[in-house]
PDB file of C-alpha atoms in Angstrom:
ATOM      1  CA  MET A   1     128.963  29.625  56.102  1.00 50.00           C
ATOM      2  CA  THR A   2     130.637  26.062  56.403  1.00 54.00           C
ATOM      3  CA  ASP A   3     133.937  26.855  58.013  1.00 72.00           C
ATOM      4  CA  LEU A   4     131.407  28.548  61.041  1.00 82.00           C
ATOM      5  CA  LEU A   5     129.592  25.571  61.530  1.00 95.00           C
ATOM      6  CA  TYR A   6     129.488  22.852  64.066  1.00 96.00           C
ATOM      7  CA  PRO A   7     130.591  19.345  62.779  1.00 96.00           C
ATOM      8  CA  PRO A   8     127.625  17.590  60.920  1.00 95.00           C
ATOM      9  CA  ALA A   9     126.140  15.135  63.902  1.00 94.00           C
ATOM     10  CA  ALA A  10     124.548  12.471  63.624  1.00 89.00           C
ATOM     11  CA  CYS A  11     120.721  12.221  62.016  1.00 91.00           C
ATOM     12  CA  ALA A  12     118.027   9.586  63.332  1.00 86.00           C
ATOM     13  CA  GLU A  13     115.812   8.055  60.475  1.00 92.00           C
ATOM     14  CA  PRO A  14     113.308  10.878  59.420  1.00 96.00           C
ATOM     15  CA  LEU A  15     109.844  10.679  60.956  1.00 97.00           C
ATOM     16  CA  HIS A  16     107.286  11.066  58.335  1.00 98.00           C
ATOM     17  CA  LEU A  17     104.446  12.105  61.246  1.00 99.00           C
ATOM     18  CA  ASP A  18     100.714  11.739  59.886  1.00 99.00           C
ATOM     19  CA  VAL A  19      99.177  15.290  60.971  1.00 98.00           C
ATOM     20  CA  GLY A  20      95.791  14.578  59.670  1.00 98.00           C
ATOM     21  CA  GLU A  21      93.908  16.186  56.413  1.00 97.00           C
ATOM     22  CA  GLY A  22      96.181  14.260  54.665  1.00 98.00           C
ATOM     23  CA  HIS A  23      99.223  15.891  55.862  1.00 99.00           C
ATOM     24  CA  ARG A  24     102.734  14.288  56.930  1.00 99.00           C
ATOM     25  CA  ILE A  25     105.058  16.300  57.739  1.00 99.00           C
ATOM     26  CA  CYS A  26     109.137  15.360  57.743  1.00 99.00           C
ATOM     27  CA  VAL A  27     111.189  15.624  60.855  1.00 99.00           C
ATOM     28  CA  ARG A  28     114.602  15.319  60.492  1.00 98.00           C
ATOM     29  CA  ASP A  29     115.888  14.723  64.043  1.00 98.00           C
ATOM     30  CA  PHE A  30     119.899  15.565  64.871  1.00 98.00           C
ATOM     31  CA  GLY A  31     122.385  15.762  68.059  1.00 96.00           C
ATOM     32  CA  ASN A  32     122.055  14.347  71.669  1.00 96.00           C
ATOM     33  CA  THR A  33     118.822  12.794  71.927  1.00 94.00           C
ATOM     34  CA  THR A  34     119.038  13.269  75.643  1.00 95.00           C
ATOM     35  CA  GLY A  35     119.796  17.219  75.174  1.00 96.00           C
ATOM     36  CA  HIS A  36     117.474  20.247  75.275  1.00 97.00           C
ATOM     37  CA  ALA A  37     115.289  20.041  72.028  1.00 98.00           C
ATOM     38  CA  VAL A  38     115.240  23.169  69.666  1.00 99.00           C
ATOM     39  CA  LEU A  39     112.782  23.397  66.812  1.00 99.00           C
ATOM     40  CA  PHE A  40     113.949  24.751  63.587  1.00 99.00           C
ATOM     41  CA  LEU A  41     111.219  27.226  61.792  1.00 99.00           C
ATOM     42  CA  HIS A  42     111.584  27.398  58.518  1.00 98.00           C
ATOM     43  CA  GLY A  43     110.717  31.046  56.655  1.00 97.00           C
ATOM     44  CA  GLY A  44     108.776  31.344  53.310  1.00 96.00           C
ATOM     45  CA  PRO A  45     106.408  30.230  54.026  1.00 98.00           C
ATOM     46  CA  GLY A  46     107.037  26.774  51.737  1.00 97.00           C
ATOM     47  CA  SER A  47     110.712  27.233  52.004  1.00 96.00           C
ATOM     48  CA  GLY A  48     111.172  23.720  53.738  1.00 97.00           C
ATOM     49  CA  CYS A  49     114.671  23.297  55.450  1.00 98.00           C
ATOM     50  CA  ARG A  50     118.187  22.599  55.031  1.00 96.00           C
ATOM     51  CA  ILE A  51     119.871  19.669  56.060  1.00 96.00           C
ATOM     52  CA  ASP A  52     122.961  21.734  56.681  1.00 96.00           C
ATOM     53  CA  GLN A  53     120.825  24.378  59.361  1.00 97.00           C
ATOM     54  CA  HIS A  54     121.256  21.471  62.074  1.00 98.00           C
ATOM     55  CA  ARG A  55     124.619  22.578  62.228  1.00 97.00           C
ATOM     56  CA  LEU A  56     124.147  26.307  63.821  1.00 98.00           C
ATOM     57  CA  PHE A  57     123.602  24.094  67.075  1.00 98.00           C
ATOM     58  CA  ASP A  58     126.229  22.231  69.463  1.00 97.00           C
ATOM     59  CA  PRO A  59     125.327  18.434  69.126  1.00 97.00           C
ATOM     60  CA  THR A  60     126.636  17.678  72.317  1.00 96.00           C
ATOM     61  CA  HIS A  61     124.506  19.939  74.039  1.00 96.00           C
ATOM     62  CA  TYR A  62     121.230  20.121  71.331  1.00 97.00           C
ATOM     63  CA  ARG A  63     118.871  17.604  70.094  1.00 97.00           C
ATOM     64  CA  VAL A  64     117.914  19.854  66.755  1.00 98.00           C
ATOM     65  CA  LEU A  65     115.038  19.158  65.273  1.00 99.00           C
ATOM     66  CA  LEU A  66     114.258  20.434  61.409  1.00 99.00           C
ATOM     67  CA  VAL A  67     110.306  20.040  60.572  1.00 99.00           C
ATOM     68  CA  ASP A  68     109.400  20.771  56.805  1.00 99.00           C
ATOM     69  CA  GLN A  69     105.935  22.764  57.362  1.00 99.00           C
ATOM     70  CA  ARG A  70     102.786  21.554  55.361  1.00 99.00           C
ATOM     71  CA  GLY A  71     103.676  20.980  51.815  1.00 98.00           C
ATOM     72  CA  SER A  72     107.292  22.228  52.149  1.00 98.00           C
ATOM     73  CA  GLY A  73     110.192  20.744  51.427  1.00 97.00           C
ATOM     74  CA  LEU A  74     110.086  16.810  52.019  1.00 97.00           C
ATOM     75  CA  SER A  75     106.421  17.075  53.711  1.00 98.00           C
ATOM     76  CA  THR A  76     103.804  15.597  51.398  1.00 98.00           C
ATOM     77  CA  PRO A  77     101.671  16.229  49.181  1.00 98.00           C
ATOM     78  CA  GLY A  78     104.340  19.002  47.990  1.00 97.00           C
ATOM     79  CA  GLY A  79     102.625  22.558  47.857  1.00 97.00           C
ATOM     80  CA  ALA A  80      99.278  21.431  49.184  1.00 98.00           C
ATOM     81  CA  VAL A  81      97.425  24.480  50.782  1.00 98.00           C
ATOM     82  CA  GLN A  82      94.098  22.263  51.527  1.00 98.00           C
ATOM     83  CA  ALA A  83      93.838  22.180  55.589  1.00 99.00           C
ATOM     84  CA  ASN A  84      97.310  24.466  55.425  1.00 99.00           C
ATOM     85  CA  THR A  85      96.985  27.662  57.858  1.00 99.00           C
ATOM     86  CA  THR A  86      98.915  28.881  60.625  1.00 98.00           C
ATOM     87  CA  ASP A  87      96.445  27.580  63.229  1.00 98.00           C
ATOM     88  CA  HIS A  88      97.489  24.321  61.815  1.00 99.00           C
ATOM     89  CA  LEU A  89     101.083  24.780  61.659  1.00 99.00           C
ATOM     90  CA  LEU A  90     100.802  25.200  65.486  1.00 99.00           C
ATOM     91  CA  GLN A  91      98.358  22.144  66.074  1.00 99.00           C
ATOM     92  CA  ASP A  92     101.503  20.640  64.323  1.00 99.00           C
ATOM     93  CA  MET A  93     104.086  21.769  66.623  1.00 99.00           C
ATOM     94  CA  GLU A  94     102.143  20.303  69.497  1.00 99.00           C
ATOM     95  CA  THR A  95     101.589  17.123  67.538  1.00 99.00           C
ATOM     96  CA  LEU A  96     105.112  16.395  67.235  1.00 99.00           C
ATOM     97  CA  ARG A  97     105.981  17.671  70.799  1.00 99.00           C
ATOM     98  CA  ASP A  98     103.231  15.098  72.216  1.00 98.00           C
ATOM     99  CA  HIS A  99     104.895  12.498  70.101  1.00 98.00           C
ATOM    100  CA  LEU A 100     108.815  12.883  70.682  1.00 98.00           C
ATOM    101  CA  GLY A 101     107.245  13.773  74.413  1.00 98.00           C
ATOM    102  CA  ILE A 102     109.360  16.868  74.814  1.00 98.00           C
ATOM    103  CA  ARG A 103     108.403  19.112  77.483  1.00 98.00           C
ATOM    104  CA  ARG A 104     109.769  22.169  76.867  1.00 98.00           C
ATOM    105  CA  TRP A 105     111.925  23.501  73.792  1.00 98.00           C
ATOM    106  CA  LEU A 106     113.812  26.564  72.447  1.00 99.00           C
ATOM    107  CA  LEU A 107     111.730  28.000  69.220  1.00 99.00           C
ATOM    108  CA  PHE A 108     114.959  29.076  66.618  1.00 99.00           C
ATOM    109  CA  GLY A 109     112.649  31.149  63.645  1.00 99.00           C
ATOM    110  CA  GLY A 110     113.614  33.113  61.135  1.00 98.00           C
ATOM    111  CA  SER A 111     111.334  35.628  58.926  1.00 98.00           C
ATOM    112  CA  TRP A 112     108.661  33.736  58.764  1.00 98.00           C
ATOM    113  CA  GLY A 113     109.580  31.274  60.680  1.00 99.00           C
ATOM    114  CA  ALA A 114     110.019  34.269  63.442  1.00 99.00           C
ATOM    115  CA  THR A 115     106.308  34.695  62.521  1.00 98.00           C
ATOM    116  CA  LEU A 116     105.768  31.166  63.559  1.00 99.00           C
ATOM    117  CA  ALA A 117     107.606  31.604  66.589  1.00 99.00           C
ATOM    118  CA  LEU A 118     106.335  34.582  67.846  1.00 98.00           C
ATOM    119  CA  ARG A 119     102.900  32.951  67.634  1.00 98.00           C
ATOM    120  CA  TYR A 120     103.209  29.555  68.761  1.00 99.00           C
ATOM    121  CA  ALA A 121     104.809  31.007  72.516  1.00 98.00           C
ATOM    122  CA  GLN A 122     101.711  33.386  72.142  1.00 97.00           C
ATOM    123  CA  THR A 123      99.414  30.265  72.265  1.00 97.00           C
ATOM    124  CA  HIS A 124     101.657  27.940  74.037  1.00 98.00           C
ATOM    125  CA  PRO A 125     103.624  29.683  76.384  1.00 98.00           C
ATOM    126  CA  HIS A 126     104.468  27.129  79.038  1.00 98.00           C
ATOM    127  CA  VAL A 127     106.422  24.526  76.496  1.00 98.00           C
ATOM    128  CA  VAL A 128     108.800  27.388  75.329  1.00 98.00           C
ATOM    129  CA  SER A 129     112.092  27.133  76.904  1.00 98.00           C
ATOM    130  CA  ALA A 130     113.402  30.029  74.613  1.00 98.00           C
ATOM    131  CA  LEU A 131     113.190  32.101  71.687  1.00 99.00           C
ATOM    132  CA  VAL A 132     115.971  32.839  69.048  1.00 99.00           C
ATOM    133  CA  LEU A 133     114.442  34.897  65.789  1.00 99.00           C
ATOM    134  CA  ARG A 134     116.287  36.295  62.753  1.00 98.00           C
ATOM    135  CA  GLY A 135     115.094  38.163  60.393  1.00 98.00           C
ATOM    136  CA  THR A 136     111.905  39.132  62.339  1.00 97.00           C
ATOM    137  CA  PHE A 137     108.475  39.438  59.777  1.00 98.00           C
ATOM    138  CA  LEU A 138     105.811  40.693  61.861  1.00 97.00           C
ATOM    139  CA  ALA A 139     103.282  40.269  59.150  1.00 96.00           C
ATOM    140  CA  ARG A 140     101.326  43.867  59.405  1.00 95.00           C
ATOM    141  CA  SER A 141     100.355  45.589  56.741  1.00 94.00           C
ATOM    142  CA  LEU A 142     102.795  48.131  56.036  1.00 95.00           C
ATOM    143  CA  ASP A 143     105.266  44.788  56.408  1.00 96.00           C
ATOM    144  CA  LEU A 144     103.482  43.689  53.331  1.00 96.00           C
ATOM    145  CA  ALA A 145     103.231  46.906  51.368  1.00 97.00           C
ATOM    146  CA  TRP A 146     107.045  47.263  51.564  1.00 98.00           C
ATOM    147  CA  PHE A 147     107.616  44.099  49.766  1.00 98.00           C
ATOM    148  CA  PHE A 148     105.008  44.346  47.425  1.00 98.00           C
ATOM    149  CA  GLY A 149     103.796  47.899  46.803  1.00 97.00           C
ATOM    150  CA  LYS A 150     105.422  50.726  44.601  1.00 96.00           C
ATOM    151  CA  ALA A 151     106.363  52.558  47.377  1.00 96.00           C
ATOM    152  CA  GLY A 152     108.789  50.658  49.776  1.00 97.00           C
ATOM    153  CA  ALA A 153     111.565  48.202  47.742  1.00 98.00           C
ATOM    154  CA  ALA A 154     110.393  48.581  44.496  1.00 98.00           C
ATOM    155  CA  ARG A 155     111.807  52.369  44.922  1.00 98.00           C
ATOM    156  CA  ILE A 156     115.367  50.672  45.372  1.00 97.00           C
ATOM    157  CA  PHE A 157     115.190  48.106  42.650  1.00 97.00           C
ATOM    158  CA  PRO A 158     112.554  49.707  40.302  1.00 98.00           C
ATOM    159  CA  ARG A 159     114.011  47.606  37.349  1.00 97.00           C
ATOM    160  CA  ASP A 160     113.438  44.328  39.191  1.00 97.00           C
ATOM    161  CA  TYR A 161     110.406  45.291  40.505  1.00 98.00           C
ATOM    162  CA  ASP A 162     109.144  46.424  36.647  1.00 98.00           C
ATOM    163  CA  ALA A 163     109.666  42.523  35.452  1.00 98.00           C
ATOM    164  CA  PHE A 164     107.838  41.548  38.674  1.00 98.00           C
ATOM    165  CA  ALA A 165     105.254  43.878  38.522  1.00 98.00           C
ATOM    166  CA  GLY A 166     104.865  44.872  34.653  1.00 98.00           C
ATOM    167  CA  PRO A 167     103.625  41.605  33.464  1.00 98.00           C
ATOM    168  CA  VAL A 168     100.709  41.753  35.299  1.00 98.00           C
ATOM    169  CA  PRO A 169      97.549  43.858  33.642  1.00 97.00           C
ATOM    170  CA  LYS A 170      97.449  47.300  34.785  1.00 96.00           C
ATOM    171  CA  HIS A 171      93.824  46.885  36.149  1.00 96.00           C
ATOM    172  CA  GLU A 172      95.191  44.119  38.668  1.00 97.00           C
ATOM    173  CA  ARG A 173      98.345  45.640  39.758  1.00 96.00           C
ATOM    174  CA  GLU A 174      96.826  47.241  43.077  1.00 95.00           C
ATOM    175  CA  ASP A 175      96.834  43.470  44.427  1.00 97.00           C
ATOM    176  CA  LEU A 176      99.685  41.783  43.302  1.00 98.00           C
ATOM    177  CA  ILE A 177      99.599  38.987  45.602  1.00 98.00           C
ATOM    178  CA  GLY A 178      95.961  38.455  44.712  1.00 98.00           C
ATOM    179  CA  ALA A 179      97.396  38.495  40.800  1.00 98.00           C
ATOM    180  CA  TYR A 180     100.239  36.133  41.496  1.00 99.00           C
ATOM    181  CA  HIS A 181      97.986  34.154  43.643  1.00 99.00           C
ATOM    182  CA  ARG A 182      95.483  33.098  40.139  1.00 98.00           C
ATOM    183  CA  ARG A 183      98.125  32.506  38.256  1.00 98.00           C
ATOM    184  CA  VAL A 184     100.583  30.315  40.424  1.00 98.00           C
ATOM    185  CA  HIS A 185      97.373  27.972  41.026  1.00 98.00           C
ATOM    186  CA  GLY A 186      96.069  28.224  37.850  1.00 96.00           C
ATOM    187  CA  PRO A 187      95.147  24.918  35.811  1.00 95.00           C
ATOM    188  CA  ASP A 188      98.420  24.906  33.432  1.00 96.00           C
ATOM    189  CA  THR A 189     102.009  24.088  35.250  1.00 96.00           C
ATOM    190  CA  ALA A 190     103.753  25.515  33.016  1.00 97.00           C
ATOM    191  CA  THR A 191     102.356  29.009  33.012  1.00 98.00           C
ATOM    192  CA  ALA A 192     101.845  28.343  36.634  1.00 98.00           C
ATOM    193  CA  THR A 193     105.480  28.110  36.783  1.00 98.00           C
ATOM    194  CA  THR A 194     106.584  30.906  34.841  1.00 98.00           C
ATOM    195  CA  TRP A 195     104.578  32.990  37.606  1.00 98.00           C
ATOM    196  CA  ALA A 196     106.200  31.797  40.223  1.00 98.00           C
ATOM    197  CA  ARG A 197     109.849  31.993  38.674  1.00 97.00           C
ATOM    198  CA  ARG A 198     108.889  35.945  38.380  1.00 98.00           C
ATOM    199  CA  TRP A 199     107.574  36.007  42.137  1.00 98.00           C
ATOM    200  CA  TYR A 200     110.892  33.912  43.234  1.00 97.00           C
ATOM    201  CA  GLU A 201     112.671  36.176  41.407  1.00 96.00           C
ATOM    202  CA  TRP A 202     111.602  39.595  42.403  1.00 98.00           C
ATOM    203  CA  GLY A 203     112.614  37.952  46.496  1.00 96.00           C
ATOM    204  CA  ASP A 204     115.739  36.872  45.363  1.00 95.00           C
ATOM    205  CA  ARG A 205     116.864  39.846  44.429  1.00 95.00           C
ATOM    206  CA  VAL A 206     115.111  41.992  47.381  1.00 97.00           C
ATOM    207  CA  ALA A 207     116.887  39.326  49.550  1.00 94.00           C
ATOM    208  CA  CYS A 208     120.604  39.099  47.938  1.00 92.00           C
ATOM    209  CA  TRP A 209     121.202  42.738  47.058  1.00 83.00           C
ATOM    210  CA  ASN A 210     124.071  43.024  49.277  1.00 68.00           C
ATOM    211  CA  LEU A 211     126.142  39.844  48.145  1.00 68.00           C
ATOM    212  CA  SER A 212     127.809  41.295  45.267  1.00 61.00           C
ATOM    213  CA  ASP A 213     130.490  37.536  45.602  1.00 57.00           C
ATOM    214  CA  ARG A 214     127.093  35.576  45.541  1.00 51.00           C
ATOM    215  CA  VAL A 215     126.837  33.061  43.295  1.00 46.00           C
ATOM    216  CA  GLN A 216     123.945  33.261  41.039  1.00 50.00           C
ATOM    217  CA  ASP A 217     121.915  30.020  40.369  1.00 50.00           C
ATOM    218  CA  ALA A 218     118.985  28.599  39.381  1.00 51.00           C
ATOM    219  CA  GLY A 219     117.081  28.684  42.512  1.00 62.00           C
ATOM    220  CA  PRO A 220     114.694  25.616  42.694  1.00 73.00           C
ATOM    221  CA  ASP A 221     113.921  22.940  40.308  1.00 86.00           C
ATOM    222  CA  ALA A 222     110.632  23.751  38.632  1.00 92.00           C
ATOM    223  CA  ARG A 223     108.504  21.524  40.810  1.00 92.00           C
ATOM    224  CA  ARG A 224     109.879  22.540  43.819  1.00 94.00           C
ATOM    225  CA  LEU A 225     109.812  26.089  42.935  1.00 96.00           C
ATOM    226  CA  LEU A 226     105.819  26.074  42.389  1.00 97.00           C
ATOM    227  CA  ALA A 227     104.792  24.287  45.185  1.00 97.00           C
ATOM    228  CA  LYS A 228     107.059  26.969  47.451  1.00 98.00           C
ATOM    229  CA  VAL A 229     105.350  29.639  45.789  1.00 98.00           C
ATOM    230  CA  ARG A 230     102.032  28.387  46.020  1.00 98.00           C
ATOM    231  CA  ILE A 231     102.473  28.556  49.791  1.00 99.00           C
ATOM    232  CA  GLU A 232     103.636  31.578  49.617  1.00 98.00           C
ATOM    233  CA  THR A 233     100.722  33.046  47.962  1.00 99.00           C
ATOM    234  CA  HIS A 234      98.328  31.179  49.763  1.00 99.00           C
ATOM    235  CA  TYR A 235      99.665  32.872  52.999  1.00 99.00           C
ATOM    236  CA  ALA A 236     100.309  36.079  51.614  1.00 98.00           C
ATOM    237  CA  LEU A 237      96.895  36.615  50.225  1.00 98.00           C
ATOM    238  CA  ASN A 238      94.921  35.406  53.903  1.00 97.00           C
ATOM    239  CA  ARG A 239      97.453  37.972  55.256  1.00 97.00           C
ATOM    240  CA  TYR A 240      98.876  35.101  57.206  1.00 98.00           C
ATOM    241  CA  PHE A 241      96.201  33.489  58.726  1.00 97.00           C
ATOM    242  CA  LEU A 242      96.526  35.792  61.862  1.00 95.00           C
ATOM    243  CA  GLY A 243      92.922  37.101  62.001  1.00 82.00           C
ATOM    244  CA  ASP A 244      92.037  40.193  64.290  1.00 68.00           C
ATOM    245  CA  ARG A 245      95.119  38.814  66.423  1.00 70.00           C
ATOM    246  CA  PRO A 246      98.268  41.092  65.220  1.00 87.00           C
ATOM    247  CA  LEU A 247     101.830  39.040  66.762  1.00 93.00           C
ATOM    248  CA  LEU A 248     102.544  42.715  68.497  1.00 94.00           C
ATOM    249  CA  ASP A 249      99.078  43.205  70.153  1.00 93.00           C
ATOM    250  CA  GLY A 250     100.216  39.155  71.759  1.00 93.00           C
ATOM    251  CA  ILE A 251     103.241  40.116  72.724  1.00 94.00           C
ATOM    252  CA  GLY A 252     101.758  40.295  76.740  1.00 94.00           C
ATOM    253  CA  ARG A 253     101.261  36.637  76.510  1.00 95.00           C
ATOM    254  CA  LEU A 254     104.571  35.357  75.563  1.00 97.00           C
ATOM    255  CA  PRO A 255     106.012  33.064  78.361  1.00 97.00           C
ATOM    256  CA  ASP A 256     108.765  35.276  80.218  1.00 96.00           C
ATOM    257  CA  VAL A 257     111.998  33.429  78.689  1.00 97.00           C
ATOM    258  CA  PRO A 258     115.138  34.617  77.264  1.00 98.00           C
ATOM    259  CA  VAL A 259     114.225  36.040  73.882  1.00 99.00           C
ATOM    260  CA  THR A 260     117.111  37.039  71.400  1.00 99.00           C
ATOM    261  CA  ILE A 261     116.625  39.148  68.221  1.00 99.00           C
ATOM    262  CA  VAL A 262     119.296  38.821  65.597  1.00 99.00           C
ATOM    263  CA  HIS A 263     118.505  41.285  62.431  1.00 99.00           C
ATOM    264  CA  GLY A 264     121.015  42.562  59.352  1.00 98.00           C
ATOM    265  CA  GLU A 265     120.887  46.442  59.517  1.00 97.00           C
ATOM    266  CA  ARG A 266     120.508  45.520  55.904  1.00 96.00           C
ATOM    267  CA  ASP A 267     117.633  44.012  55.522  1.00 97.00           C
ATOM    268  CA  LEU A 268     115.368  44.919  52.547  1.00 98.00           C
ATOM    269  CA  VAL A 269     112.963  41.925  52.805  1.00 98.00           C
ATOM    270  CA  CYS A 270     112.568  42.595  56.500  1.00 98.00           C
ATOM    271  CA  PRO A 271     113.366  46.295  57.500  1.00 98.00           C
ATOM    272  CA  CYS A 272     114.953  46.208  60.778  1.00 97.00           C
ATOM    273  CA  GLU A 273     112.801  48.396  62.145  1.00 98.00           C
ATOM    274  CA  ALA A 274     110.591  45.380  63.124  1.00 97.00           C
ATOM    275  CA  ALA A 275     113.249  43.893  65.111  1.00 98.00           C
ATOM    276  CA  TRP A 276     114.242  47.188  67.058  1.00 98.00           C
ATOM    277  CA  THR A 277     110.098  47.382  67.498  1.00 97.00           C
ATOM    278  CA  LEU A 278     109.636  44.261  68.657  1.00 98.00           C
ATOM    279  CA  HIS A 279     112.656  44.471  70.823  1.00 98.00           C
ATOM    280  CA  HIS A 280     110.713  47.370  73.247  1.00 97.00           C
ATOM    281  CA  ALA A 281     107.532  45.521  73.052  1.00 97.00           C
ATOM    282  CA  ILE A 282     109.676  42.853  74.779  1.00 97.00           C
ATOM    283  CA  PRO A 283     111.028  43.352  78.331  1.00 96.00           C
ATOM    284  CA  GLY A 284     114.026  41.644  78.914  1.00 97.00           C
ATOM    285  CA  SER A 285     114.537  40.958  74.969  1.00 98.00           C
ATOM    286  CA  ARG A 286     118.091  41.133  73.762  1.00 98.00           C
ATOM    287  CA  LEU A 287     118.418  42.821  70.076  1.00 99.00           C
ATOM    288  CA  GLU A 288     121.385  42.315  68.145  1.00 98.00           C
ATOM    289  CA  LEU A 289     121.772  44.386  65.015  1.00 98.00           C
ATOM    290  CA  LEU A 290     124.276  43.584  62.663  1.00 98.00           C
ATOM    291  CA  PRO A 291     125.968  46.301  60.047  1.00 97.00           C
ATOM    292  CA  ASP A 292     126.412  45.365  56.422  1.00 92.00           C
ATOM    293  CA  THR A 293     124.155  41.744  56.976  1.00 95.00           C
ATOM    294  CA  GLY A 294     121.191  41.639  54.560  1.00 95.00           C
ATOM    295  CA  HIS A 295     118.284  39.060  55.338  1.00 96.00           C
ATOM    296  CA  LEU A 296     120.132  35.333  54.692  1.00 95.00           C
ATOM    297  CA  LEU A 297     120.475  33.019  57.209  1.00 95.00           C
ATOM    298  CA  ASP A 298     123.933  32.046  55.198  1.00 93.00           C
ATOM    299  CA  GLU A 299     125.543  35.599  55.968  1.00 94.00           C
ATOM    300  CA  PRO A 300     128.933  34.840  57.795  1.00 95.00           C
ATOM    301  CA  ALA A 301     127.945  37.524  60.242  1.00 96.00           C
ATOM    302  CA  MET A 302     124.900  36.212  60.956  1.00 97.00           C
ATOM    303  CA  THR A 303     125.510  32.699  60.879  1.00 97.00           C
ATOM    304  CA  ASN A 304     128.107  33.786  63.656  1.00 97.00           C
ATOM    305  CA  ALA A 305     125.260  36.034  65.920  1.00 98.00           C
ATOM    306  CA  LEU A 306     123.429  32.739  65.875  1.00 98.00           C
ATOM    307  CA  ILE A 307     125.681  30.303  67.223  1.00 98.00           C
ATOM    308  CA  ARG A 308     126.883  32.726  69.630  1.00 97.00           C
ATOM    309  CA  ALA A 309     123.132  32.987  70.932  1.00 97.00           C
ATOM    310  CA  THR A 310     122.438  29.470  71.165  1.00 97.00           C
ATOM    311  CA  ASP A 311     125.814  28.789  72.680  1.00 97.00           C
ATOM    312  CA  ARG A 312     124.827  31.471  75.722  1.00 96.00           C
ATOM    313  CA  LEU A 313     121.851  29.469  76.309  1.00 97.00           C
ATOM    314  CA  ARG A 314     123.414  26.623  76.682  1.00 94.00           C
ATOM    315  CA  GLY A 315     123.662  27.445  80.625  1.00 85.00           C
ATOM    316  CA  VAL A 316     120.714  28.953  81.031  1.00 87.00           C
ATOM    317  CA  LEU A 317     118.366  26.383  79.639  1.00 84.00           C
ATOM    318  CA  SER A 318     116.760  23.204  81.688  1.00 67.00           C
ATOM    319  CA  ASP A 319     114.452  20.628  80.918  1.00 61.00           C
TER     320      ASP A 319
END
């Protein structure tokens, strides 16, 4: 991905913003401090931001805010699920916007970050200038069934799914999310980490299946891995705290702003039906489906498409 990106930009001293209930969120601020603000919303939930992600944006035009959501990345306390719900994250975004004196900002979200961007835009439409959504996750029952159930991705990767589901006692396998949640939140850290690793490896297999030349690594260190999976299972168990307000039912509350939806046709984490459905639900939205591309931001075609999307918006957005 490196050769496709803008050069590294200067970063202000990281902000560790107190958002209440014992949480501090880490905010890294790049680019033009008087430029149009971009709020980068990472996935997971729980993944945190990577510093090179600011390089997707023209640093002469944009002020890029990489924000680690509650319990994620460099935010503290790591892996904390107390007072950590979607509504808390939405309030944190407003707290940050108010703290920085930002009137409107572009929301840039991938996977769970796209979910969060849509919910925020439905809740606070007047402060959103545009949306750029990658690998959209709509958090519907069918999306969870695809990823965790026996009739979805499991049919494509049966060996990997068996490694994921097989260690769970048979009487618990109808609720794998609950089974994993109980174990990764258990009192023994070593046992919890073992289960977290299994959860991570299943997701990694589904996300990276199309990258034959990808260098395999060990993934996050044990501490970060457990923190991430604790947050992921917490949100999944609670159906992402969307309650009785599914994302698609709230489309009419979105602001009339540019919406760009970019999705890999080979995405098996969030199959591209979600992007297609969302595009047809949002009048005037722009959909770009990328052949031979999966779920990950780092895939060259995905990186290029997202840079093009934010470059196009430079002449459209005003503060």
